mmCIF file of C-alpha atoms in Angstrom:
data_model
loop_
_atom_site.group_PDB
_atom_site.id
_atom_site.type_symbol
_atom_site.label_atom_id
_atom_site.label_comp_id
_atom_site.label_asym_id
_atom_site.label_seq_id
_atom_site.Cartn_x
_atom_site.Cartn_y
_atom_site.Cartn_z
ATOM 1 C CA MET A 1 -6.806 34.947 -0.702
ATOM 2 C CA ARG A 2 -7.245 37.940 -2.989
ATOM 3 C CA HIS A 3 -9.222 41.020 -1.902
ATOM 4 C CA ILE A 4 -12.762 41.489 -3.249
ATOM 5 C CA ASN A 5 -14.127 44.864 -4.312
ATOM 6 C CA TYR A 6 -17.749 44.617 -3.235
ATOM 7 C CA THR A 7 -20.084 46.834 -5.260
ATOM 8 C CA LEU A 8 -23.618 46.761 -3.832
ATOM 9 C CA LYS A 9 -25.060 49.611 -1.771
ATOM 10 C CA PRO A 10 -27.969 49.268 0.682
ATOM 11 C CA ALA A 11 -30.113 51.571 -1.479
ATOM 12 C CA GLN A 12 -29.639 49.322 -4.525
ATOM 13 C CA ILE A 13 -30.858 46.313 -2.597
ATOM 14 C CA ASP A 14 -33.746 48.156 -0.963
ATOM 15 C CA ASN A 15 -34.906 49.576 -4.298
ATOM 16 C CA ALA A 16 -34.715 46.247 -6.172
ATOM 17 C CA LYS A 17 -38.253 45.271 -7.203
ATOM 18 C CA PRO A 18 -39.463 41.660 -7.747
ATOM 19 C CA ALA A 19 -39.998 40.395 -11.278
ATOM 20 C CA GLU A 20 -41.856 37.444 -12.805
ATOM 21 C CA LYS A 21 -38.723 35.320 -12.461
ATOM 22 C CA PRO A 22 -35.926 35.368 -9.859
ATOM 23 C CA TYR A 23 -32.934 37.523 -10.736
ATOM 24 C CA ALA A 24 -29.661 38.348 -8.976
ATOM 25 C CA LEU A 25 -27.668 41.436 -8.045
ATOM 26 C CA THR A 26 -23.919 40.752 -7.974
ATOM 27 C CA ASP A 27 -21.837 42.047 -5.082
ATOM 28 C CA GLY A 28 -18.501 40.508 -6.067
ATOM 29 C CA GLY A 29 -16.446 37.319 -5.700
ATOM 30 C CA GLY A 30 -19.468 35.123 -6.306
ATOM 31 C CA LEU A 31 -21.587 36.805 -3.604
ATOM 32 C CA ILE A 32 -25.035 37.645 -4.961
ATOM 33 C CA ILE A 33 -28.424 38.590 -3.620
ATOM 34 C CA GLU A 34 -31.401 36.934 -5.321
ATOM 35 C CA ILE A 35 -34.630 38.869 -5.730
ATOM 36 C CA LEU A 36 -37.509 36.390 -5.740
ATOM 37 C CA PRO A 37 -40.944 36.924 -7.359
ATOM 38 C CA GLY A 38 -42.586 37.088 -3.949
ATOM 39 C CA GLY A 39 -40.398 40.037 -2.945
ATOM 40 C CA SER A 40 -38.004 38.236 -0.589
ATOM 41 C CA LYS A 41 -34.256 38.776 -1.001
ATOM 42 C CA THR A 42 -31.657 36.075 -0.218
ATOM 43 C CA TRP A 43 -27.859 36.128 -0.051
ATOM 44 C CA ARG A 44 -26.101 33.292 -1.872
ATOM 45 C CA TYR A 45 -22.535 32.395 -2.712
ATOM 46 C CA LYS A 46 -21.753 30.856 -6.115
ATOM 47 C CA TYR A 47 -18.357 29.266 -6.661
ATOM 48 C CA HIS A 48 -16.387 26.623 -8.595
ATOM 49 C CA LEU A 49 -14.806 23.647 -6.841
ATOM 50 C CA LEU A 50 -13.073 20.707 -8.502
ATOM 51 C CA GLY A 51 -14.492 21.714 -11.855
ATOM 52 C CA LYS A 52 -18.077 21.903 -10.601
ATOM 53 C CA ARG A 53 -20.350 24.874 -9.985
ATOM 54 C CA GLU A 54 -21.924 24.978 -6.533
ATOM 55 C CA LYS A 55 -24.130 27.402 -4.639
ATOM 56 C CA VAL A 56 -24.778 27.848 -0.937
ATOM 57 C CA THR A 57 -27.382 30.008 0.785
ATOM 58 C CA ILE A 58 -26.145 32.502 3.377
ATOM 59 C CA GLY A 59 -29.491 33.861 4.518
ATOM 60 C CA ALA A 60 -32.291 36.349 4.019
ATOM 61 C CA TYR A 61 -31.949 40.118 3.700
ATOM 62 C CA PRO A 62 -32.398 42.351 5.717
ATOM 63 C CA ALA A 63 -32.061 39.869 8.641
ATOM 64 C CA ILE A 64 -28.528 39.433 7.334
ATOM 65 C CA GLY A 65 -27.219 42.861 6.328
ATOM 66 C CA ILE A 66 -24.495 43.698 3.835
ATOM 67 C CA LYS A 67 -21.614 43.570 6.337
ATOM 68 C CA ALA A 68 -22.725 40.246 7.871
ATOM 69 C CA ALA A 69 -23.217 38.733 4.406
ATOM 70 C CA ARG A 70 -19.734 39.800 3.293
ATOM 71 C CA ASP A 71 -18.127 38.500 6.504
ATOM 72 C CA LYS A 72 -19.797 35.124 5.957
ATOM 73 C CA HIS A 73 -18.737 35.260 2.323
ATOM 74 C CA GLU A 74 -15.100 35.596 3.409
ATOM 75 C CA GLU A 75 -15.443 32.518 5.636
ATOM 76 C CA LEU A 76 -16.937 30.484 2.803
ATOM 77 C CA ARG A 77 -14.280 31.653 0.349
ATOM 78 C CA ALA A 78 -11.618 30.408 2.767
ATOM 79 C CA LEU A 79 -13.237 26.948 2.705
ATOM 80 C CA VAL A 80 -13.179 26.912 -1.095
ATOM 81 C CA GLU A 81 -9.522 28.001 -1.105
ATOM 82 C CA ALA A 82 -8.831 25.023 1.181
ATOM 83 C CA GLY A 83 -10.605 22.687 -1.246
ATOM 84 C CA GLN A 84 -13.708 22.233 0.916
ATOM 85 C CA SER A 85 -17.306 22.589 -0.219
ATOM 86 C CA PRO A 86 -19.337 25.187 1.743
ATOM 87 C CA ALA A 87 -22.571 23.596 0.510
ATOM 88 C CA LYS A 88 -21.600 20.141 1.807
ATOM 89 C CA ALA A 89 -20.281 21.639 5.021
ATOM 90 C CA LYS A 90 -23.631 23.342 5.568
ATOM 91 C CA GLN A 91 -25.475 20.072 4.924
ATOM 92 C CA ALA A 92 -23.224 18.256 7.402
ATOM 93 C CA GLN A 93 -23.827 20.975 9.981
ATOM 94 C CA ALA A 94 -27.567 20.660 9.507
ATOM 95 C CA VAL A 95 -27.348 16.885 10.013
ATOM 96 C CA GLU A 96 -25.222 17.348 13.138
ATOM 97 C CA SER A 97 -27.672 19.917 14.507
ATOM 98 C CA ARG A 98 -30.588 17.572 13.901
ATOM 99 C CA GLN A 99 -28.744 14.662 15.517
ATOM 100 C CA ALA A 100 -27.787 16.837 18.482
ATOM 101 C CA ALA A 101 -31.453 17.694 18.935
ATOM 102 C CA GLU A 102 -32.379 14.010 18.709
ATOM 103 C CA ARG A 103 -29.671 13.075 21.212
ATOM 104 C CA ALA A 104 -31.326 15.513 23.578
ATOM 105 C CA THR A 105 -34.621 13.656 23.101
ATOM 106 C CA ALA A 106 -35.979 11.936 26.192
ATOM 107 C CA PHE A 107 -35.369 8.176 26.313
ATOM 108 C CA ARG A 108 -39.102 7.401 26.388
ATOM 109 C CA VAL A 109 -39.693 9.431 23.210
ATOM 110 C CA PHE A 110 -36.961 7.599 21.313
ATOM 111 C CA ALA A 111 -38.107 4.251 22.714
ATOM 112 C CA GLN A 112 -41.543 4.873 21.195
ATOM 113 C CA ARG A 113 -39.845 5.619 17.871
ATOM 114 C CA TRP A 114 -38.005 2.296 18.168
ATOM 115 C CA ILE A 115 -41.307 0.518 18.758
ATOM 116 C CA ASP A 116 -42.979 2.261 15.804
ATOM 117 C CA GLU A 117 -40.135 1.706 13.341
ATOM 118 C CA THR A 118 -38.853 -1.747 14.292
ATOM 119 C CA LEU A 119 -41.734 -3.651 15.921
ATOM 120 C CA PHE A 120 -44.506 -2.754 13.464
ATOM 121 C CA TYR A 121 -44.541 -6.319 12.108
ATOM 122 C CA ARG A 122 -44.894 -7.889 15.560
ATOM 123 C CA SER A 123 -48.234 -8.916 17.001
ATOM 124 C CA PRO A 124 -50.201 -6.416 19.115
ATOM 125 C CA THR A 125 -49.721 -8.742 22.086
ATOM 126 C CA TYR A 126 -45.938 -8.708 21.715
ATOM 127 C CA ARG A 127 -45.801 -4.916 21.391
ATOM 128 C CA ALA A 128 -48.123 -4.490 24.377
ATOM 129 C CA GLN A 129 -45.820 -6.636 26.508
ATOM 130 C CA ILE A 130 -42.802 -4.524 25.524
ATOM 131 C CA VAL A 131 -44.702 -1.340 26.414
ATOM 132 C CA ARG A 132 -45.753 -2.809 29.786
ATOM 133 C CA TRP A 133 -42.147 -3.625 30.682
ATOM 134 C CA LEU A 134 -40.972 -0.168 29.632
ATOM 135 C CA ASP A 135 -43.773 1.544 31.537
ATOM 136 C CA SER A 136 -43.271 -0.546 34.669
ATOM 137 C CA TYR A 137 -39.514 -0.948 34.960
ATOM 138 C CA VAL A 138 -37.632 1.387 32.598
ATOM 139 C CA TYR A 139 -39.429 4.725 32.248
ATOM 140 C CA PRO A 140 -39.645 5.401 36.010
ATOM 141 C CA GLU A 141 -35.820 5.241 36.100
ATOM 142 C CA ILE A 142 -34.597 6.741 32.804
ATOM 143 C CA GLY A 143 -37.693 7.709 30.808
ATOM 144 C CA ASP A 144 -37.129 11.457 31.151
ATOM 145 C CA MET A 145 -33.341 11.373 30.765
ATOM 146 C CA GLU A 146 -31.765 12.468 27.488
ATOM 147 C CA LEU A 147 -30.758 9.581 25.271
ATOM 148 C CA GLY A 148 -27.063 10.357 25.574
ATOM 149 C CA GLU A 149 -27.156 10.769 29.356
ATOM 150 C CA VAL A 150 -28.029 7.165 30.218
ATOM 151 C CA MET A 151 -25.027 5.323 31.640
ATOM 152 C CA PRO A 152 -24.467 1.613 32.478
ATOM 153 C CA ALA A 153 -24.998 2.458 36.147
ATOM 154 C CA HIS A 154 -28.544 3.597 35.391
ATOM 155 C CA VAL A 155 -29.302 0.352 33.564
ATOM 156 C CA LEU A 156 -27.746 -1.699 36.372
ATOM 157 C CA SER A 157 -30.020 0.046 38.864
ATOM 158 C CA ILE A 158 -33.042 -1.045 36.812
ATOM 159 C CA LEU A 159 -31.830 -4.658 36.699
ATOM 160 C CA GLU A 160 -30.980 -4.905 40.393
ATOM 161 C CA LYS A 161 -34.560 -4.021 41.301
ATOM 162 C CA ARG A 162 -35.793 -7.023 39.287
ATOM 163 C CA LEU A 163 -33.380 -9.707 40.532
ATOM 164 C CA ASP A 164 -36.290 -11.599 42.083
ATOM 165 C CA THR A 165 -37.485 -12.248 38.520
ATOM 166 C CA PRO A 166 -34.198 -12.788 36.651
ATOM 167 C CA THR A 167 -35.767 -13.789 33.336
ATOM 168 C CA THR A 168 -37.757 -10.544 33.236
ATOM 169 C CA ALA A 169 -34.713 -8.535 34.348
ATOM 170 C CA ASP A 170 -32.579 -9.901 31.531
ATOM 171 C CA ARG A 171 -35.364 -9.362 29.005
ATOM 172 C CA VAL A 172 -35.583 -5.717 30.112
ATOM 173 C CA ARG A 173 -31.811 -5.402 29.622
ATOM 174 C CA VAL A 174 -32.159 -6.815 26.098
ATOM 175 C CA ILE A 175 -34.910 -4.297 25.280
ATOM 176 C CA ILE A 176 -32.746 -1.372 26.422
ATOM 177 C CA GLN A 177 -29.834 -2.788 24.430
ATOM 178 C CA GLN A 178 -32.000 -3.068 21.304
ATOM 179 C CA ILE A 179 -33.192 0.529 21.699
ATOM 180 C CA TYR A 180 -29.610 1.782 21.909
ATOM 181 C CA ASN A 181 -28.482 -0.412 19.006
ATOM 182 C CA PHE A 182 -31.178 1.352 16.996
ATOM 183 C CA ALA A 183 -29.914 4.736 18.239
ATOM 184 C CA ILE A 184 -26.365 3.797 17.177
ATOM 185 C CA ARG A 185 -27.602 2.905 13.690
ATOM 186 C CA LYS A 186 -29.263 6.328 13.562
ATOM 187 C CA LEU A 187 -25.877 7.899 14.508
ATOM 188 C CA LEU A 188 -27.389 9.464 17.626
ATOM 189 C CA VAL A 189 -25.074 7.792 20.145
ATOM 190 C CA THR A 190 -21.816 5.874 19.877
ATOM 191 C CA THR A 191 -22.048 3.574 22.890
ATOM 192 C CA ASN A 192 -24.672 1.238 24.314
ATOM 193 C CA PRO A 193 -25.090 1.438 28.120
ATOM 194 C CA ALA A 194 -26.744 -2.001 28.291
ATOM 195 C CA THR A 195 -24.029 -3.944 26.471
ATOM 196 C CA PRO A 196 -21.504 -4.026 29.368
ATOM 197 C CA LEU A 197 -24.207 -5.574 31.555
ATOM 198 C CA ARG A 198 -24.626 -8.696 29.458
ATOM 199 C CA GLY A 199 -24.414 -11.502 32.004
ATOM 200 C CA ALA A 200 -25.072 -9.202 34.970
ATOM 201 C CA VAL A 201 -28.266 -11.138 35.651
ATOM 202 C CA VAL A 202 -27.930 -14.890 36.152
ATOM 203 C CA VAL A 203 -30.892 -16.450 34.382
ATOM 204 C CA PRO A 204 -31.724 -19.980 35.557
ATOM 205 C CA PRO A 205 -31.834 -22.594 32.813
ATOM 206 C CA LYS A 206 -35.193 -23.220 31.226
ATOM 207 C CA THR A 207 -37.024 -26.264 32.492
ATOM 208 C CA HIS A 208 -39.790 -28.004 30.609
ATOM 209 C CA ALA A 209 -43.171 -28.129 32.277
ATOM 210 C CA PRO A 210 -43.429 -31.505 34.042
ATOM 211 C CA HIS A 211 -45.632 -34.170 32.500
ATOM 212 C CA LEU A 212 -48.294 -35.828 34.612
ATOM 213 C CA THR A 213 -48.575 -39.515 35.283
ATOM 214 C CA ALA A 214 -51.979 -41.097 34.842
ATOM 215 C CA LYS A 215 -52.459 -41.047 38.617
ATOM 216 C CA GLN A 216 -51.500 -37.375 38.838
ATOM 217 C CA LEU A 217 -53.758 -36.511 35.918
ATOM 218 C CA GLY A 218 -56.700 -38.206 37.601
ATOM 219 C CA GLU A 219 -55.931 -36.438 40.853
ATOM 220 C CA PHE A 220 -55.864 -33.067 39.083
ATOM 221 C CA TRP A 221 -59.232 -33.742 37.480
ATOM 222 C CA ARG A 222 -60.762 -34.638 40.854
ATOM 223 C CA VAL A 223 -59.185 -31.727 42.734
ATOM 224 C CA VAL A 224 -59.979 -29.015 40.203
ATOM 225 C CA ASP A 225 -63.702 -29.163 40.937
ATOM 226 C CA LYS A 226 -63.075 -28.722 44.656
ATOM 227 C CA GLN A 227 -61.391 -25.307 44.454
ATOM 228 C CA GLY A 228 -63.557 -23.249 46.760
ATOM 229 C CA GLY A 229 -63.831 -19.604 45.814
ATOM 230 C CA ALA A 230 -62.823 -20.174 42.195
ATOM 231 C CA HIS A 231 -65.216 -18.904 39.547
ATOM 232 C CA ALA A 232 -66.895 -21.617 37.480
ATOM 233 C CA SER A 233 -65.400 -20.214 34.261
ATOM 234 C CA THR A 234 -61.868 -20.556 35.709
ATOM 235 C CA ILE A 235 -62.467 -24.226 36.522
ATOM 236 C CA LEU A 236 -64.035 -24.899 33.109
ATOM 237 C CA ALA A 237 -61.208 -23.088 31.287
ATOM 238 C CA SER A 238 -58.615 -25.191 33.148
ATOM 239 C CA LYS A 239 -60.340 -28.381 32.036
ATOM 240 C CA LEU A 240 -60.769 -27.198 28.454
ATOM 241 C CA LEU A 241 -57.098 -26.255 28.308
ATOM 242 C CA CYS A 242 -56.242 -29.829 29.235
ATOM 243 C CA LEU A 243 -58.567 -31.400 26.654
ATOM 244 C CA THR A 244 -57.641 -29.171 23.676
ATOM 245 C CA MET A 245 -53.806 -29.217 23.934
ATOM 246 C CA VAL A 246 -53.643 -25.509 23.074
ATOM 247 C CA ARG A 247 -51.387 -22.887 24.612
ATOM 248 C CA LYS A 248 -52.763 -20.919 27.518
ATOM 249 C CA MET A 249 -53.206 -17.568 25.762
ATOM 250 C CA GLU A 250 -54.729 -19.231 22.698
ATOM 251 C CA LEU A 251 -57.597 -20.317 24.929
ATOM 252 C CA LEU A 252 -57.874 -17.186 27.072
ATOM 253 C CA ARG A 253 -58.165 -14.953 23.991
ATOM 254 C CA ALA A 254 -60.640 -17.271 22.249
ATOM 255 C CA LYS A 255 -63.835 -15.675 20.938
ATOM 256 C CA LYS A 256 -67.091 -17.556 20.716
ATOM 257 C CA ALA A 257 -67.364 -16.838 16.988
ATOM 258 C CA GLU A 258 -64.341 -19.108 16.414
ATOM 259 C CA PHE A 259 -66.288 -22.219 17.494
ATOM 260 C CA ASP A 260 -68.536 -24.352 15.309
ATOM 261 C CA LEU A 261 -70.333 -26.533 17.834
ATOM 262 C CA GLU A 262 -72.275 -28.458 15.228
ATOM 263 C CA ALA A 263 -69.105 -29.453 13.384
ATOM 264 C CA GLY A 264 -67.183 -29.872 16.634
ATOM 265 C CA VAL A 265 -64.256 -27.646 15.604
ATOM 266 C CA TRP A 266 -62.494 -24.557 16.875
ATOM 267 C CA ASP A 267 -60.514 -22.498 14.351
ATOM 268 C CA ILE A 268 -57.903 -20.265 16.005
ATOM 269 C CA PRO A 269 -56.937 -17.284 13.797
ATOM 270 C CA ALA A 270 -53.350 -17.104 12.531
ATOM 271 C CA GLU A 271 -52.567 -13.861 14.367
ATOM 272 C CA ARG A 272 -53.072 -15.592 17.731
ATOM 273 C CA MET A 273 -50.935 -18.615 16.892
ATOM 274 C CA LYS A 274 -47.229 -18.879 17.664
ATOM 275 C CA MET A 275 -46.534 -20.159 14.140
ATOM 276 C CA LYS A 276 -48.830 -17.519 12.551
ATOM 277 C CA ARG A 277 -51.019 -20.115 10.821
ATOM 278 C CA VAL A 278 -54.686 -20.920 11.372
ATOM 279 C CA HIS A 279 -54.983 -23.876 13.738
ATOM 280 C CA ARG A 280 -58.017 -26.153 13.810
ATOM 281 C CA VAL A 281 -58.789 -27.894 17.085
ATOM 282 C CA MET A 282 -60.943 -31.005 16.883
ATOM 283 C CA LEU A 283 -63.285 -30.915 19.867
ATOM 284 C CA SER A 284 -64.019 -34.135 21.706
ATOM 285 C CA SER A 285 -67.512 -34.673 23.077
ATOM 286 C CA GLN A 286 -66.212 -33.763 26.545
ATOM 287 C CA ALA A 287 -64.577 -30.564 25.232
ATOM 288 C CA LEU A 288 -67.792 -29.616 23.431
ATOM 289 C CA GLU A 289 -69.705 -29.883 26.696
ATOM 290 C CA LEU A 290 -67.179 -27.615 28.416
ATOM 291 C CA VAL A 291 -67.465 -25.071 25.590
ATOM 292 C CA ARG A 292 -71.253 -25.045 25.877
ATOM 293 C CA MET A 293 -71.007 -24.358 29.609
ATOM 294 C CA LEU A 294 -68.472 -21.587 29.039
ATOM 295 C CA VAL A 295 -70.782 -20.027 26.448
ATOM 296 C CA HIS A 296 -73.471 -19.951 29.128
ATOM 297 C CA PHE A 297 -71.183 -18.320 31.706
ATOM 298 C CA SER A 298 -69.825 -15.799 29.166
ATOM 299 C CA SER A 299 -73.176 -14.330 28.223
ATOM 300 C CA GLY A 300 -72.806 -10.706 27.106
ATOM 301 C CA SER A 301 -69.165 -11.059 26.058
ATOM 302 C CA ASP A 302 -67.499 -11.876 22.735
ATOM 303 C CA TYR A 303 -64.898 -13.917 24.627
ATOM 304 C CA LEU A 304 -65.400 -17.539 25.606
ATOM 305 C CA VAL A 305 -63.535 -16.914 28.872
ATOM 306 C CA PRO A 306 -64.114 -13.255 29.722
ATOM 307 C CA SER A 307 -62.673 -11.433 32.690
ATOM 308 C CA ILE A 308 -64.831 -11.887 35.761
ATOM 309 C CA PHE A 309 -64.692 -8.128 36.355
ATOM 310 C CA ARG A 310 -64.777 -6.711 32.786
ATOM 311 C CA ARG A 311 -66.810 -8.618 30.240
ATOM 312 C CA GLU A 312 -65.368 -6.669 27.319
ATOM 313 C CA THR A 313 -61.951 -8.330 27.732
ATOM 314 C CA HIS A 314 -60.681 -11.859 28.273
ATOM 315 C CA MET A 315 -59.580 -13.507 31.518
ATOM 316 C CA SER A 316 -56.014 -12.573 32.398
ATOM 317 C CA GLU A 317 -53.123 -15.004 32.311
ATOM 318 C CA VAL A 318 -52.414 -14.140 35.947
ATOM 319 C CA THR A 319 -55.852 -15.409 37.024
ATOM 320 C CA LEU A 320 -55.237 -18.835 35.539
ATOM 321 C CA ASN A 321 -51.652 -18.986 36.813
ATOM 322 C CA HIS A 322 -52.756 -18.214 40.378
ATOM 323 C CA PHE A 323 -55.493 -20.812 40.132
ATOM 324 C CA PHE A 324 -52.963 -23.512 39.251
ATOM 325 C CA LYS A 325 -50.564 -22.373 41.986
ATOM 326 C CA ARG A 326 -53.308 -22.745 44.604
ATOM 327 C CA MET A 327 -54.138 -26.309 43.601
ATOM 328 C CA ASP A 328 -52.462 -29.134 45.514
ATOM 329 C CA PHE A 329 -52.652 -32.443 43.709
ATOM 330 C CA GLY A 330 -49.153 -33.728 44.393
ATOM 331 C CA VAL A 331 -47.237 -31.928 41.596
ATOM 332 C CA PRO A 332 -45.425 -28.790 42.837
ATOM 333 C CA ARG A 333 -45.068 -25.900 40.388
ATOM 334 C CA PHE A 334 -47.179 -27.571 37.705
ATOM 335 C CA SER A 335 -48.036 -25.113 34.942
ATOM 336 C CA PRO A 336 -50.893 -25.276 32.425
ATOM 337 C CA HIS A 337 -48.342 -25.794 29.638
ATOM 338 C CA GLY A 338 -47.612 -29.231 31.091
ATOM 339 C CA PHE A 339 -50.898 -30.543 29.697
ATOM 340 C CA ARG A 340 -49.483 -30.335 26.169
ATOM 341 C CA GLY A 341 -46.542 -32.580 26.949
ATOM 342 C CA THR A 342 -48.701 -34.969 28.962
ATOM 343 C CA ALA A 343 -51.238 -35.363 26.146
ATOM 344 C CA ALA A 344 -48.520 -35.741 23.514
ATOM 345 C CA THR A 345 -46.849 -38.485 25.572
ATOM 346 C CA VAL A 346 -50.120 -40.380 26.064
ATOM 347 C CA LEU A 347 -51.010 -40.253 22.374
ATOM 348 C CA ARG A 348 -47.559 -41.340 21.176
ATOM 349 C CA GLU A 349 -47.516 -44.229 23.681
ATOM 350 C CA HIS A 350 -50.892 -45.367 22.390
ATOM 351 C CA GLY A 351 -49.908 -45.544 18.755
ATOM 352 C CA PHE A 352 -50.763 -42.151 17.329
ATOM 353 C CA GLY A 353 -48.194 -40.968 14.780
ATOM 354 C CA ARG A 354 -45.730 -38.173 15.310
ATOM 355 C CA ASP A 355 -47.232 -36.153 12.428
ATOM 356 C CA VAL A 356 -50.684 -36.335 14.048
ATOM 357 C CA VAL A 357 -49.388 -35.247 17.463
ATOM 358 C CA GLU A 358 -47.312 -32.414 15.983
ATOM 359 C CA LEU A 359 -50.423 -31.075 14.240
ATOM 360 C CA LEU A 360 -52.413 -31.269 17.471
ATOM 361 C CA LEU A 361 -49.668 -29.228 19.168
ATOM 362 C CA ALA A 362 -49.646 -26.731 16.247
ATOM 363 C CA HIS A 363 -45.932 -27.253 15.740
ATOM 364 C CA ALA A 364 -44.480 -26.080 12.428
ATOM 365 C CA GLU A 365 -43.894 -28.589 9.637
ATOM 366 C CA ARG A 366 -40.780 -27.515 7.757
ATOM 367 C CA ASP A 367 -41.749 -29.262 4.539
ATOM 368 C CA ALA A 368 -44.536 -27.158 2.991
ATOM 369 C CA THR A 369 -45.801 -30.061 0.864
ATOM 370 C CA VAL A 370 -46.035 -32.372 3.858
ATOM 371 C CA ALA A 371 -47.710 -29.623 5.882
ATOM 372 C CA ALA A 372 -50.388 -29.061 3.240
ATOM 373 C CA TYR A 373 -51.026 -32.814 2.909
ATOM 374 C CA SER A 374 -51.221 -33.305 6.666
ATOM 375 C CA HIS A 375 -53.733 -30.527 7.216
ATOM 376 C CA VAL A 376 -56.043 -32.006 4.588
ATOM 377 C CA GLU A 377 -55.635 -35.720 5.117
ATOM 378 C CA LEU A 378 -55.146 -36.141 8.880
ATOM 379 C CA ASN A 379 -58.340 -34.541 10.143
ATOM 380 C CA PRO A 380 -59.987 -37.927 10.940
ATOM 381 C CA GLU A 381 -56.877 -39.074 12.811
ATOM 382 C CA ARG A 382 -56.665 -35.833 14.722
ATOM 383 C CA ARG A 383 -60.305 -36.088 15.772
ATOM 384 C CA ARG A 384 -59.839 -39.699 16.866
ATOM 385 C CA ALA A 385 -56.743 -38.707 18.856
ATOM 386 C CA MET A 386 -58.522 -35.880 20.662
ATOM 387 C CA GLN A 387 -61.429 -38.145 21.602
ATOM 388 C CA PHE A 388 -58.992 -40.823 22.799
ATOM 389 C CA TRP A 389 -57.222 -38.244 24.981
ATOM 390 C CA ALA A 390 -60.493 -36.996 26.528
ATOM 391 C CA ASP A 391 -61.597 -40.563 27.255
ATOM 392 C CA PHE A 392 -58.190 -41.287 28.778
ATOM 393 C CA VAL A 393 -58.595 -38.298 31.122
ATOM 394 C CA ASP A 394 -62.066 -39.563 32.132
ATOM 395 C CA ARG A 395 -60.681 -43.008 32.957
ATOM 396 C CA ALA A 396 -57.820 -41.485 34.952
ATOM 397 C CA ALA A 397 -60.253 -39.258 36.879
ATOM 398 C CA ALA A 398 -62.444 -42.276 37.645
ATOM 399 C CA GLY A 399 -59.431 -44.170 38.964
ATOM 400 C CA ALA A 400 -59.684 -46.847 36.268
ATOM 401 C CA GLU A 401 -56.592 -48.846 35.384
ATOM 402 C CA VAL A 402 -54.587 -47.139 32.665
ATOM 403 C CA ILE A 403 -51.102 -47.588 31.316
ATOM 404 C CA VAL A 404 -48.686 -45.611 33.477
ATOM 405 C CA LEU A 405 -46.972 -42.765 31.679
ATOM 406 C CA ARG A 406 -43.290 -41.921 31.748
ATOM 407 C CA ALA A 407 -42.913 -39.107 34.261
#
């Protein structure tokens, strides 16, 4: 690499005055110092590489003096001689510095970024559940660790503390894995500490909520009113859940404004539905009576089934789950979801069409044309089905003879 005769003197640089437009003083070998209109002075290196003109900034004067600028210039010239671009090298270094800083970011900070950038389209309920799991199980263990410091052993420690709830433990593992997959795509880490632990938690196979026989259904209806210590709204909500065939959280988050008692309908907004479509529930006369009683007990709240302790929010899922666990009517581990299957079985066995029952369950119709037709044309059938189901429950509760269901 040939020697450069540098020409600038400190006095020349110090005495250079700003002009209306930037101008440069040449030092030699492509090293210049730009004098900007604001008075600042910046060292730059201009060079040719592969037939193209490029320029890279070395730094500001006088923070970088003449000797330091020339030493850096020699380094950059060596890169050009080797066929490498100083400008691109500087850009790559800046990226690496930024990524190094991000790798040093605490896990909880990056996890929030993952939530913001990848879960924005999810429902508030879904995001809130993810945050609860992170807050409860993950952050206490690795929340303050740097992203690149988390090892499989740390993740395993989190999982082993949740082995009593294997489904939750495996879901937590999946969340951590998704966060690190996102970090890998951002080039912040190269390995995922949760991936080796796939299968570390044995998740029991899913079982469908058991259906009730007519005898069991009648027994439930008789026992539910005898639950001493239960709040009236909990008992009423349990009955309404049975008569409306909705999912548990669709009822618990219901607001009174969604009900038209004169028309006998309940319109559940799309954002609360699993299929993200508005669902209309036809209310039987028995369901209407339950709604009216719940309206009375929920005075002062927007929710039909408010929390007993805080009227500004709805009753928690845990409250209803515990209520069902306490009840003994001959069906161990019966969950509220079992009402949907029980009602669907009764209606199908009594001649109601599959399309009617699927609409009552708010299941998705894959054919858009059929779906549109069904929602318009099957309202009378859906109302008749819901009244039939409520009357069936009344007969079962009274001990009247009914056709036995398949268990």
